[in-house]
PDB file of C-alpha atoms in Angstrom:
ATOM      1  CA  UNK A 828     106.680 120.092 100.411  1.00 53.00           C
ATOM      2  CA  UNK A 829     106.783 122.721  97.409  1.00 62.00           C
ATOM      3  CA  UNK A 830     108.789 120.600  95.831  1.00 64.00           C
ATOM      4  CA  UNK A 831     107.653 116.880  97.058  1.00 62.00           C
ATOM      5  CA  UNK A 832     108.866 114.793  93.907  1.00 69.00           C
ATOM      6  CA  UNK A 833     112.423 115.609  94.602  1.00 73.00           C
ATOM      7  CA  UNK A 834     112.306 115.893  98.584  1.00 83.00           C
ATOM      8  CA  UNK A 835     114.926 112.837  99.672  1.00 86.00           C
ATOM      9  CA  UNK A 836     112.729 112.971 103.000  1.00 86.00           C
ATOM     10  CA  UNK A 837     109.685 112.170 100.885  1.00 85.00           C
ATOM     11  CA  UNK A 838     111.607 109.553  98.862  1.00 86.00           C
ATOM     12  CA  UNK A 839     113.133 107.907 102.385  1.00 89.00           C
ATOM     13  CA  UNK A 840     109.886 107.707 103.651  1.00 90.00           C
ATOM     14  CA  UNK A 841     108.034 106.210 100.738  1.00 90.00           C
ATOM     15  CA  UNK A 842     110.962 103.171 100.595  1.00 92.00           C
ATOM     16  CA  UNK A 843     110.346 102.965 104.442  1.00 94.00           C
ATOM     17  CA  UNK A 844     106.505 102.412 103.770  1.00 94.00           C
ATOM     18  CA  UNK A 845     107.220  99.816 101.083  1.00 93.00           C
ATOM     19  CA  UNK A 846     109.688  98.050 103.276  1.00 92.00           C
ATOM     20  CA  UNK A 847     107.050  97.970 106.193  1.00 94.00           C
ATOM     21  CA  UNK A 848     104.558  96.423 103.690  1.00 91.00           C
ATOM     22  CA  UNK A 849     106.622  93.924 102.537  1.00 89.00           C
ATOM     23  CA  UNK A 850     107.723  92.887 105.770  1.00 89.00           C
ATOM     24  CA  UNK A 851     103.908  92.741 107.019  1.00 89.00           C
ATOM     25  CA  UNK A 852     103.251  90.348 103.950  1.00 86.00           C
ATOM     26  CA  UNK A 853     106.214  88.105 104.832  1.00 85.00           C
ATOM     27  CA  UNK A 854     104.850  87.897 108.359  1.00 87.00           C
ATOM     28  CA  UNK A 855     101.324  87.299 107.295  1.00 85.00           C
ATOM     29  CA  UNK A 856     101.720  84.605 104.438  1.00 81.00           C
ATOM     30  CA  UNK A 857     105.243  83.022 105.933  1.00 75.00           C
ATOM     31  CA  UNK A 858     107.310  83.540 102.770  1.00 69.00           C
ATOM     32  CA  UNK A 859     109.297  85.955 100.606  1.00 62.00           C
ATOM     33  CA  UNK A 860     107.724  87.190  97.609  1.00 54.00           C
ATOM     34  CA  UNK A 861     108.441  84.756  94.716  1.00 58.00           C
ATOM     35  CA  UNK A 862     109.087  88.075  92.240  1.00 58.00           C
ATOM     36  CA  UNK A 863     112.528  89.266  92.317  1.00 55.00           C
ATOM     37  CA  UNK A 864     113.196  92.614  93.527  1.00 55.00           C
ATOM     38  CA  UNK A 865     115.714  95.266  92.801  1.00 57.00           C
ATOM     39  CA  UNK A 866     118.605  94.546  94.606  1.00 51.00           C
ATOM     40  CA  UNK A 867     120.517  97.696  94.578  1.00 59.00           C
ATOM     41  CA  UNK A 868     120.702  99.766  98.081  1.00 63.00           C
ATOM     42  CA  UNK A 869     121.487 102.916  97.949  1.00 67.00           C
ATOM     43  CA  UNK A 870     122.558 105.298 100.971  1.00 76.00           C
ATOM     44  CA  UNK A 871     120.853 108.503  99.819  1.00 77.00           C
ATOM     45  CA  UNK A 872     122.700 110.182 102.724  1.00 80.00           C
ATOM     46  CA  UNK A 873     125.573 109.787 100.917  1.00 80.00           C
ATOM     47  CA  UNK A 874     124.237 111.177  97.895  1.00 80.00           C
ATOM     48  CA  UNK A 875     124.681 114.985  96.666  1.00 84.00           C
ATOM     49  CA  UNK A 876     121.949 117.337  95.871  1.00 86.00           C
ATOM     50  CA  UNK A 877     122.125 116.954  92.393  1.00 86.00           C
ATOM     51  CA  UNK A 878     122.487 112.691  92.347  1.00 83.00           C
ATOM     52  CA  UNK A 879     119.243 112.924  94.488  1.00 82.00           C
ATOM     53  CA  UNK A 880     117.195 115.509  91.832  1.00 83.00           C
ATOM     54  CA  UNK A 881     118.703 112.988  89.046  1.00 84.00           C
ATOM     55  CA  UNK A 882     117.016 110.012  90.667  1.00 81.00           C
ATOM     56  CA  UNK A 883     114.033 111.573  91.956  1.00 81.00           C
ATOM     57  CA  UNK A 884     113.192 113.035  88.357  1.00 84.00           C
ATOM     58  CA  UNK A 885     114.151 109.999  86.023  1.00 80.00           C
ATOM     59  CA  UNK A 886     110.994 107.548  84.872  1.00 72.00           C
ATOM     60  CA  UNK A 887     111.073 104.456  86.686  1.00 66.00           C
ATOM     61  CA  UNK A 888     112.281 101.795  84.527  1.00 56.00           C
TER      62      UNK A 888
END
């Protein structure tokens, strides 16, 4: 975990946790979020290390 910011395992785990909370919210309130979400789905297993590092180091838009 020396370079936790660029660690693909950390990124994947954070996305899974975000998805779990989203699913929990839907199951509690019975509807999808009214706010639009980012529709791009990235397959991180197909990305090169350089692409993952660039993605991890880019500031959120």
